[in-house]
Amino acid sequence: MMSKSEQLFEQALQVLPGGVSRNTIFRKPHPFYAEKGEGCYVTDIEGVSRIDFANNMASLIHGHAYPAIVNAVSEQLTKGSCFTMATESEVNYAQLLCDRVPSFDKIRFVNSGTEAVMAMLKASRAYTGKAKIAKVEGAYHGAYDYAEVSQTANPSNWGDIDKPSSIPVAVGTPEKALDDVVVIPFNDIERAINILNQHKEDIACILVDLLPHRVGLIPADNDFINALYQWTRDNQSLLVFDEVITFRTNFAGAQQNYDVKPDLTAMGKVIGGGFPAGALAGSDDVMKVLDPTQEKVLLPHSGTFSANPITMTAGYAAMKDFDQAAVTKLNDLAKYAKEQINQAIAEVGINACVTGAGSMFRIHLKATPPNNYREAYISKQESLLINKLLDHLFDNGIMMINTCSATLSTAMGKKEIDSLVASLKDGFEMLKPDMA
Ligand code: PMP
């Protein structure tokens, strides 16, 4: 007898490429299908309930079906979901976010993180009149051609560390696009500045994620960010942050932990309160490129569903309740989790470590934390072991992100962390002979 999930996947294979709508959720032999979520628990269509440490790839800050969001959105739904008009909800939400973050004078809402990063890069070009984008090797920024280069699972394509290659993710990416991306190593001031100096006249912006997941979920050094900032001031360029995932790590985003203010910030995930969302925000001066009241609009920009009242209402409810006290409480819970995991690693005596900041952390099957993308590289052997660990956790009622990363929600407490740590510890014991 086939399970419900197997049956559904068979049908899915007929109508969706590879049976999925997004590759992130693909699993062998088939994806898992969710039935419902409540707080920090998700129940699949087989009726099995698990603690959700994935939170739709870090986008749910209060877990599932958070009552304040359900109520606010239900009310808005009865009034309509989108109009060819502005709504009060976007003004209220813009006010909330601009009051929250010192670098935000103005904000424009879009529909995803990819779109936010794309609009941010285009705004940087429109403002500076330059074409090139500098980005950190290996960092993920969504699917815009210029943002997605330089992530490859094949180390032989990386190129020299003094000049990392601008390699495409998708076959057919125009060479011209690749030529307009300047790739710099993470947290390496000397090499990064040397590379930037070779393109002094042409760089519209330096794009940085302050806690890049694929670079190992290690924070950018304050000195690194200061050096990039200074370079942008000296070379009529912009410093722009991708806070699509990191906005949840502090009250005013991860940028709160740094000395300098970015010119622009892209957001997504948590700001949608569980609905598709993105935004770019920044200084009055730069955001003016979007302003339709100007005689010449440097970046004409629209979006059919941008700032729709469902997302605005949900986002407002989510972020209003993710106040300073909630941020501190959640980050303290993540600190507790990391301490407990480190203790489990020491007790088992396995080569593993945990990285991360704010309410996110990642477990590596490496003795010491990586310092950059190349060190964060997961070998075939490590990948097999991580998948074994993830399967073990899953079978024990715990769902993680597929890199063995976790993002917490305010619906969680020590009870859920203790369950995670107990299962992890058993998992480490299970892997130990394989790692000897
Ligand atoms: N930037 C970062 C740092 C991300 O983590 C993501 C999504 N994982 C994106 C951009 C793209 O966001 P979206 O999937 O909403 O397009």
Short mmCIF file of C-alpha atoms and ligand atoms in Angstrom, two decimals:
data_model
loop_
_atom_site.label_atom_id
_atom_site.label_comp_id
_atom_site.label_asym_id
_atom_site.label_seq_id
_atom_site.Cartn_x
_atom_site.Cartn_y
_atom_site.Cartn_z
CA MET A 1 0.00 0.00 0.00
CA MET A 2 1.34 3.40 -0.99
CA SER A 3 1.30 6.13 1.65
CA LYS A 4 -0.68 9.31 1.00
CA SER A 5 2.59 11.18 0.39
CA GLU A 6 3.79 8.60 -2.15
CA GLN A 7 0.48 8.82 -4.00
CA LEU A 8 0.57 12.59 -4.03
CA PHE A 9 4.16 12.65 -5.27
CA GLU A 10 3.29 10.30 -8.12
CA GLN A 11 0.60 12.68 -9.21
CA ALA A 12 2.90 15.66 -8.67
CA LEU A 13 5.52 14.15 -10.99
CA GLN A 14 2.98 14.34 -13.83
CA VAL A 15 2.34 18.06 -13.45
CA LEU A 16 5.28 19.71 -11.65
CA PRO A 17 8.92 19.50 -12.82
CA GLY A 18 10.47 16.88 -10.55
CA GLY A 19 7.20 16.86 -8.61
CA VAL A 20 7.96 20.12 -6.75
CA SER A 21 7.31 23.84 -6.96
CA ARG A 22 10.51 24.84 -5.16
CA ASN A 23 13.66 22.77 -4.99
CA THR A 24 14.26 23.55 -1.31
CA ILE A 25 11.58 21.13 -0.18
CA PHE A 26 12.65 18.27 -2.46
CA ARG A 27 13.53 15.14 -0.51
CA LYS A 28 14.32 11.60 -1.55
CA PRO A 29 12.31 9.47 -2.07
CA HIS A 30 9.60 12.18 -2.00
CA PRO A 31 8.84 15.53 -0.32
CA PHE A 32 6.81 15.66 2.88
CA TYR A 33 3.37 17.21 2.61
CA ALA A 34 2.09 19.49 5.35
CA GLU A 35 -1.49 19.26 6.54
CA LYS A 36 -1.49 22.00 9.18
CA GLY A 37 0.64 23.96 11.59
CA GLU A 38 0.01 25.35 15.03
CA GLY A 39 2.59 27.34 16.97
CA CYS A 40 5.92 25.56 16.59
CA TYR A 41 4.42 22.22 15.49
CA VAL A 42 3.63 21.02 11.97
CA THR A 43 1.52 17.97 11.20
CA ASP A 44 2.06 16.18 7.89
CA ILE A 45 -0.63 14.44 5.83
CA GLU A 46 0.27 11.10 7.42
CA GLY A 47 -0.76 12.61 10.76
CA VAL A 48 2.76 12.90 12.21
CA SER A 49 3.54 16.05 14.18
CA ARG A 50 7.03 17.57 14.46
CA ILE A 51 8.70 20.61 16.03
CA ASP A 52 9.35 23.07 13.22
CA PHE A 53 12.86 24.54 13.33
CA ALA A 54 12.69 25.42 9.62
CA ASN A 55 9.81 27.91 9.87
CA ASN A 56 9.39 28.10 6.11
CA MET A 57 13.06 28.91 5.62
CA ALA A 58 13.24 31.40 8.52
CA SER A 59 10.17 33.35 7.46
CA LEU A 60 7.81 32.61 10.37
CA ILE A 61 8.82 34.51 13.48
CA HIS A 62 5.77 33.48 15.56
CA GLY A 63 5.37 29.96 14.17
CA HIS A 64 2.17 28.78 12.47
CA ALA A 65 -1.36 30.20 12.63
CA TYR A 66 -0.35 32.91 15.10
CA PRO A 67 -3.72 34.17 16.43
CA ALA A 68 -3.01 37.92 16.03
CA ILE A 69 -2.11 37.38 12.36
CA VAL A 70 -5.01 35.01 11.70
CA ASN A 71 -7.47 37.55 13.15
CA ALA A 72 -6.04 40.58 11.37
CA VAL A 73 -5.82 38.84 8.00
CA SER A 74 -9.27 37.24 8.30
CA GLU A 75 -10.78 40.67 8.85
CA GLN A 76 -8.89 42.14 5.89
CA LEU A 77 -9.89 39.20 3.65
CA THR A 78 -13.55 40.03 4.08
CA LYS A 79 -12.80 43.53 2.77
CA GLY A 80 -10.80 42.41 -0.27
CA SER A 81 -7.26 41.26 -0.86
CA CYS A 82 -5.88 43.72 -3.43
CA PHE A 83 -6.93 46.88 -5.22
CA THR A 84 -5.71 49.22 -7.93
CA MET A 85 -5.49 51.74 -5.11
CA ALA A 86 -3.21 52.33 -2.18
CA THR A 87 -4.40 51.27 1.27
CA GLU A 88 -3.97 52.60 4.79
CA SER A 89 -2.28 49.33 5.73
CA GLU A 90 0.86 50.07 3.69
CA VAL A 91 1.25 53.53 5.23
CA ASN A 92 0.90 52.13 8.75
CA TYR A 93 3.38 49.34 8.09
CA ALA A 94 5.89 51.66 6.42
CA GLN A 95 5.68 53.91 9.50
CA LEU A 96 6.29 50.95 11.84
CA LEU A 97 9.40 49.79 9.97
CA CYS A 98 10.85 53.27 9.38
CA ASP A 99 10.42 54.06 13.09
CA ARG A 100 12.20 50.81 13.92
CA VAL A 101 15.40 51.10 11.88
CA PRO A 102 17.62 54.22 11.89
CA SER A 103 18.81 53.71 8.28
CA PHE A 104 15.22 53.65 6.93
CA ASP A 105 13.93 57.06 5.84
CA LYS A 106 11.73 55.57 3.14
CA ILE A 107 10.61 52.07 2.24
CA ARG A 108 9.11 50.41 -0.85
CA PHE A 109 7.32 47.08 -0.57
CA VAL A 110 7.69 44.25 -3.11
CA ASN A 111 6.71 40.57 -3.06
CA SER A 112 9.79 38.46 -2.32
CA GLY A 113 13.39 38.60 -1.21
CA THR A 114 14.57 38.05 -4.77
CA GLU A 115 12.55 41.03 -5.94
CA ALA A 116 13.78 43.18 -3.05
CA VAL A 117 17.44 42.45 -3.83
CA MET A 118 16.82 43.03 -7.56
CA ALA A 119 15.15 46.39 -6.94
CA MET A 120 17.94 47.34 -4.50
CA LEU A 121 20.66 46.62 -7.08
CA LYS A 122 18.75 48.51 -9.76
CA ALA A 123 18.24 51.45 -7.39
CA SER A 124 22.01 51.46 -6.72
CA ARG A 125 22.70 51.58 -10.44
CA ALA A 126 20.11 54.29 -11.02
CA TYR A 127 21.59 56.40 -8.22
CA THR A 128 25.26 56.03 -9.14
CA GLY A 129 24.95 55.62 -12.90
CA LYS A 130 27.32 52.64 -12.65
CA ALA A 131 26.68 49.06 -13.75
CA LYS A 132 28.79 46.65 -11.68
CA ILE A 133 27.71 44.87 -8.51
CA ALA A 134 30.22 43.60 -5.94
CA LYS A 135 29.13 40.60 -3.88
CA VAL A 136 30.59 38.12 -1.42
CA GLU A 137 31.72 34.76 -2.76
CA GLY A 138 29.13 32.04 -2.16
CA ALA A 139 26.49 34.27 -0.58
CA TYR A 140 22.90 33.55 -1.61
CA HIS A 141 20.75 36.55 -2.54
CA GLY A 142 17.88 35.05 -4.55
CA ALA A 143 17.49 34.51 -8.27
CA TYR A 144 18.35 37.84 -10.00
CA ASP A 145 21.18 37.11 -12.46
CA TYR A 146 23.59 39.62 -10.90
CA ALA A 147 22.87 38.48 -7.35
CA GLU A 148 23.11 34.75 -7.86
CA VAL A 149 26.59 34.25 -9.32
CA SER A 150 29.52 32.61 -7.54
CA GLN A 151 27.80 29.76 -5.77
CA THR A 152 28.95 26.45 -7.02
CA ALA A 153 29.13 23.03 -5.47
CA ASN A 154 32.27 22.35 -7.49
CA PRO A 155 35.48 23.69 -5.86
CA SER A 156 37.40 23.39 -9.13
CA ASN A 157 35.32 26.35 -10.41
CA TRP A 158 36.08 28.68 -7.51
CA GLY A 159 39.14 30.25 -9.06
CA ASP A 160 42.04 31.90 -7.21
CA ILE A 161 41.16 33.28 -3.76
CA ASP A 162 42.74 36.59 -4.88
CA LYS A 163 40.21 36.73 -7.70
CA PRO A 164 37.21 34.44 -7.06
CA SER A 165 35.36 33.52 -10.27
CA SER A 166 32.07 35.04 -11.32
CA ILE A 167 30.43 31.72 -12.16
CA PRO A 168 26.77 31.36 -13.08
CA VAL A 169 24.24 29.22 -11.20
CA ALA A 170 21.93 28.81 -14.21
CA VAL A 171 23.06 27.54 -17.58
CA GLY A 172 22.62 30.29 -20.15
CA THR A 173 23.27 33.25 -17.84
CA PRO A 174 24.59 36.01 -20.16
CA GLU A 175 28.38 36.48 -20.05
CA LYS A 176 27.72 40.20 -19.89
CA ALA A 177 25.91 39.76 -16.61
CA LEU A 178 28.79 37.70 -15.19
CA ASP A 179 31.30 40.36 -16.28
CA ASP A 180 29.35 42.94 -14.31
CA VAL A 181 29.64 41.06 -11.02
CA VAL A 182 32.77 41.52 -8.91
CA VAL A 183 33.23 38.71 -6.39
CA ILE A 184 35.04 39.36 -3.09
CA PRO A 185 35.99 36.92 -0.32
CA PHE A 186 34.13 37.19 3.00
CA ASN A 187 35.76 38.87 6.02
CA ASP A 188 39.06 39.32 4.15
CA ILE A 189 39.66 43.08 4.02
CA GLU A 190 42.94 43.07 2.12
CA ARG A 191 41.84 40.78 -0.69
CA ALA A 192 38.39 42.37 -0.94
CA ILE A 193 39.77 45.92 -1.22
CA ASN A 194 42.39 44.82 -3.76
CA ILE A 195 39.68 43.30 -5.94
CA LEU A 196 37.37 46.30 -5.56
CA ASN A 197 40.21 48.66 -6.51
CA GLN A 198 40.48 46.92 -9.88
CA HIS A 199 36.93 48.16 -10.67
CA LYS A 200 37.09 51.54 -8.92
CA GLU A 201 35.09 53.51 -11.46
CA ASP A 202 32.33 51.01 -12.13
CA ILE A 203 30.85 49.60 -8.92
CA ALA A 204 27.28 50.71 -8.20
CA CYS A 205 27.17 48.94 -4.84
CA ILE A 206 28.70 46.32 -2.58
CA LEU A 207 26.03 43.78 -1.62
CA VAL A 208 26.52 42.11 1.77
CA ASP A 209 24.54 39.69 3.92
CA LEU A 210 25.77 40.19 7.50
CA LEU A 211 25.21 36.51 8.40
CA PRO A 212 25.35 34.62 5.11
CA HIS A 213 23.81 31.18 5.43
CA ARG A 214 25.79 29.50 2.63
CA VAL A 215 29.02 31.07 3.81
CA GLY A 216 28.56 29.12 7.04
CA LEU A 217 26.17 31.33 9.03
CA ILE A 218 29.12 33.27 10.45
CA PRO A 219 28.76 37.01 11.14
CA ALA A 220 30.55 39.65 9.07
CA ASP A 221 33.34 41.30 11.09
CA ASN A 222 32.68 44.89 12.06
CA ASP A 223 36.10 45.83 10.62
CA PHE A 224 35.24 44.19 7.30
CA ILE A 225 31.99 46.16 7.06
CA ASN A 226 33.74 49.40 8.07
CA ALA A 227 36.37 48.86 5.37
CA LEU A 228 33.71 48.22 2.71
CA TYR A 229 31.77 51.27 3.86
CA GLN A 230 34.86 53.48 3.64
CA TRP A 231 35.64 52.12 0.18
CA THR A 232 32.13 53.02 -1.01
CA ARG A 233 32.51 56.57 0.40
CA ASP A 234 35.87 56.99 -1.36
CA ASN A 235 34.59 55.64 -4.68
CA GLN A 236 31.09 57.10 -5.09
CA SER A 237 29.50 53.72 -4.56
CA LEU A 238 26.83 52.38 -2.17
CA LEU A 239 26.93 49.84 0.65
CA VAL A 240 23.75 47.76 0.57
CA PHE A 241 22.70 44.99 2.96
CA ASP A 242 20.65 41.91 2.16
CA GLU A 243 18.69 41.45 5.40
CA VAL A 244 16.13 39.11 3.84
CA ILE A 245 17.04 36.44 6.37
CA THR A 246 18.93 38.45 9.02
CA PHE A 247 16.27 41.05 9.75
CA ARG A 248 14.96 38.71 12.45
CA THR A 249 18.30 38.66 14.30
CA ASN A 250 17.86 41.98 16.11
CA PHE A 251 15.18 44.61 16.71
CA ALA A 252 16.52 46.85 13.92
CA GLY A 253 17.93 43.95 11.91
CA ALA A 254 21.49 42.63 12.00
CA GLN A 255 22.72 46.10 10.99
CA GLN A 256 22.02 47.21 14.57
CA ASN A 257 25.24 45.38 15.58
CA TYR A 258 27.47 47.41 13.23
CA ASP A 259 29.04 50.88 13.30
CA VAL A 260 27.87 52.05 9.90
CA LYS A 261 24.48 52.53 8.29
CA PRO A 262 23.87 50.96 4.87
CA ASP A 263 22.56 53.13 2.05
CA LEU A 264 19.89 50.54 1.28
CA THR A 265 18.55 47.36 2.88
CA ALA A 266 16.59 44.54 1.25
CA MET A 267 14.14 42.52 3.35
CA GLY A 268 11.75 39.60 2.93
CA LYS A 269 10.70 36.53 4.95
CA VAL A 270 9.60 37.64 8.47
CA ILE A 271 8.31 41.03 7.35
CA GLY A 272 5.47 39.26 5.50
CA GLY A 273 4.02 37.65 8.62
CA GLY A 274 3.75 34.35 6.71
CA PHE A 275 2.70 35.87 3.35
CA PRO A 276 4.91 36.60 0.31
CA ALA A 277 6.75 39.84 0.96
CA GLY A 278 9.83 41.89 0.33
CA ALA A 279 10.93 45.48 0.76
CA LEU A 280 13.81 47.81 0.14
CA ALA A 281 14.46 50.71 2.44
CA GLY A 282 17.10 53.37 2.91
CA SER A 283 18.09 56.99 2.92
CA ASP A 284 15.83 59.68 1.46
CA ASP A 285 18.51 60.62 -0.98
CA VAL A 286 18.88 57.17 -2.56
CA MET A 287 15.22 56.11 -2.30
CA LYS A 288 14.35 59.21 -4.35
CA VAL A 289 15.27 57.21 -7.49
CA LEU A 290 11.86 55.51 -7.08
CA ASP A 291 9.90 58.71 -6.47
CA PRO A 292 7.24 59.28 -9.18
CA THR A 293 6.84 62.94 -8.17
CA GLN A 294 10.32 63.72 -9.50
CA GLU A 295 10.58 65.29 -12.92
CA LYS A 296 12.75 62.40 -14.08
CA VAL A 297 12.12 59.05 -12.40
CA LEU A 298 15.49 57.27 -12.42
CA LEU A 299 14.04 53.85 -11.56
CA PRO A 300 10.46 53.41 -12.74
CA HIS A 301 9.18 50.55 -10.60
CA SER A 302 5.87 48.79 -9.97
CA GLY A 303 4.44 45.42 -8.97
CA THR A 304 0.86 44.16 -9.22
CA PHE A 305 0.75 42.68 -5.72
CA SER A 306 3.25 45.01 -4.06
CA ALA A 307 2.00 46.30 -0.68
CA ASN A 308 -1.22 44.29 -0.96
CA PRO A 309 -3.25 44.72 2.24
CA ILE A 310 -3.11 41.03 3.19
CA THR A 311 0.69 41.04 3.40
CA MET A 312 0.75 44.51 4.96
CA THR A 313 -1.75 43.50 7.65
CA ALA A 314 -0.01 40.22 8.40
CA GLY A 315 3.45 41.82 8.42
CA TYR A 316 2.32 44.62 10.71
CA ALA A 317 0.79 42.17 13.19
CA ALA A 318 3.94 40.00 13.12
CA MET A 319 6.47 42.78 13.56
CA LYS A 320 4.42 44.74 16.13
CA ASP A 321 4.50 41.69 18.40
CA PHE A 322 8.19 41.03 17.62
CA ASP A 323 9.11 43.94 19.87
CA GLN A 324 12.37 44.45 21.75
CA ALA A 325 11.32 42.16 24.61
CA ALA A 326 10.34 39.38 22.17
CA VAL A 327 13.60 39.77 20.22
CA THR A 328 15.69 39.55 23.40
CA LYS A 329 13.75 36.53 24.68
CA LEU A 330 14.08 34.65 21.38
CA ASN A 331 17.78 35.44 21.00
CA ASP A 332 18.38 34.28 24.59
CA LEU A 333 16.63 31.01 23.73
CA ALA A 334 18.98 30.58 20.75
CA LYS A 335 21.97 31.25 23.03
CA TYR A 336 20.72 28.57 25.39
CA ALA A 337 20.32 26.18 22.43
CA LYS A 338 23.86 26.82 21.21
CA GLU A 339 25.29 26.27 24.71
CA GLN A 340 23.41 23.00 25.06
CA ILE A 341 24.46 21.82 21.60
CA ASN A 342 28.10 22.68 22.29
CA GLN A 343 27.86 20.69 25.50
CA ALA A 344 26.38 17.70 23.63
CA ILE A 345 29.20 17.92 21.06
CA ALA A 346 31.80 17.92 23.85
CA GLU A 347 30.16 15.05 25.72
CA VAL A 348 29.93 12.85 22.63
CA GLY A 349 33.40 13.93 21.48
CA ILE A 350 32.51 14.40 17.82
CA ASN A 351 34.04 16.80 15.28
CA ALA A 352 31.15 19.22 15.06
CA CYS A 353 30.49 22.88 15.82
CA VAL A 354 27.66 25.37 15.84
CA THR A 355 27.60 28.83 14.24
CA GLY A 356 24.94 31.53 13.93
CA ALA A 357 23.59 34.67 15.59
CA GLY A 358 20.28 36.05 16.79
CA SER A 359 17.57 33.41 16.49
CA MET A 360 19.40 31.24 13.92
CA PHE A 361 22.12 28.64 14.18
CA ARG A 362 23.75 26.02 11.99
CA ILE A 363 25.44 22.76 12.88
CA HIS A 364 28.56 21.82 10.92
CA LEU A 365 30.21 18.43 11.00
CA LYS A 366 33.58 20.17 11.19
CA ALA A 367 35.88 20.50 14.20
CA THR A 368 36.06 24.31 13.93
CA PRO A 369 33.72 26.93 12.48
CA PRO A 370 34.42 27.92 8.86
CA ASN A 371 35.68 31.44 8.13
CA ASN A 372 34.45 31.75 4.56
CA TYR A 373 32.56 30.02 1.75
CA ARG A 374 35.45 27.76 0.82
CA GLU A 375 35.85 26.54 4.39
CA ALA A 376 32.07 26.12 4.75
CA TYR A 377 32.09 23.80 1.74
CA ILE A 378 30.26 20.52 2.42
CA SER A 379 32.13 17.56 0.97
CA LYS A 380 30.23 14.53 -0.37
CA GLN A 381 31.13 12.61 2.77
CA GLU A 382 29.93 15.43 5.06
CA SER A 383 26.75 15.77 3.02
CA LEU A 384 25.93 12.08 3.50
CA LEU A 385 26.47 12.40 7.24
CA ILE A 386 24.38 15.58 7.49
CA ASN A 387 21.53 13.91 5.63
CA LYS A 388 21.76 10.94 7.97
CA LEU A 389 21.58 13.34 10.93
CA LEU A 390 18.63 15.24 9.42
CA ASP A 391 16.76 11.97 8.78
CA HIS A 392 17.41 10.88 12.35
CA LEU A 393 16.08 14.19 13.68
CA PHE A 394 13.06 14.00 11.38
CA ASP A 395 12.24 10.49 12.54
CA ASN A 396 12.42 11.80 16.08
CA GLY A 397 9.94 14.61 15.49
CA ILE A 398 12.26 17.47 14.55
CA MET A 399 12.35 19.41 11.32
CA MET A 400 15.44 21.43 10.40
CA ILE A 401 16.53 23.39 7.31
CA ASN A 402 18.39 21.07 4.93
CA THR A 403 21.85 22.47 5.80
CA CYS A 404 21.20 21.39 9.42
CA SER A 405 20.30 24.95 10.32
CA ALA A 406 17.58 26.00 12.74
CA THR A 407 15.55 29.17 13.06
CA LEU A 408 13.51 29.70 16.19
CA SER A 409 10.02 31.11 16.58
CA THR A 410 8.46 32.89 19.55
CA ALA A 411 6.15 29.88 19.90
CA MET A 412 9.12 27.85 21.21
CA GLY A 413 10.49 27.44 24.69
CA LYS A 414 13.20 25.46 26.48
CA LYS A 415 11.10 22.30 26.19
CA GLU A 416 11.47 22.27 22.39
CA ILE A 417 15.18 23.13 22.59
CA ASP A 418 15.75 20.30 25.06
CA SER A 419 14.02 17.88 22.66
CA LEU A 420 16.24 19.08 19.83
CA VAL A 421 19.41 18.71 21.89
CA ALA A 422 18.47 15.22 23.13
CA SER A 423 17.84 14.01 19.55
CA LEU A 424 20.98 15.72 18.30
CA LYS A 425 23.04 14.03 20.97
CA ASP A 426 21.69 10.60 19.95
CA GLY A 427 22.38 11.56 16.34
CA PHE A 428 25.98 12.51 17.12
CA GLU A 429 26.45 9.14 18.87
CA MET A 430 25.04 7.44 15.76
CA LEU A 431 27.46 9.32 13.45
CA LYS A 432 30.56 8.93 15.61
CA PRO A 433 31.66 5.55 14.19
CA ASP A 434 31.21 6.92 10.62
CA MET A 435 33.43 9.88 11.44
CA ALA A 436 36.27 7.98 13.09
N1 PMP B 1 18.47 36.80 0.17
C1 PMP B 1 18.68 35.94 1.18
C2 PMP B 1 19.78 36.21 2.16
C3 PMP B 1 17.86 34.82 1.33
O1 PMP B 1 18.06 33.96 2.36
C4 PMP B 1 16.81 34.61 0.40
C5 PMP B 1 15.89 33.40 0.51
N2 PMP B 1 16.38 32.29 1.11
C6 PMP B 1 16.64 35.53 -0.63
C7 PMP B 1 17.47 36.62 -0.73
C8 PMP B 1 15.55 35.35 -1.66
O2 PMP B 1 14.30 35.49 -1.07
P1 PMP B 1 12.99 34.83 -1.74
O3 PMP B 1 13.12 33.36 -1.62
O4 PMP B 1 11.86 35.41 -0.93
O5 PMP B 1 12.97 35.30 -3.15
#
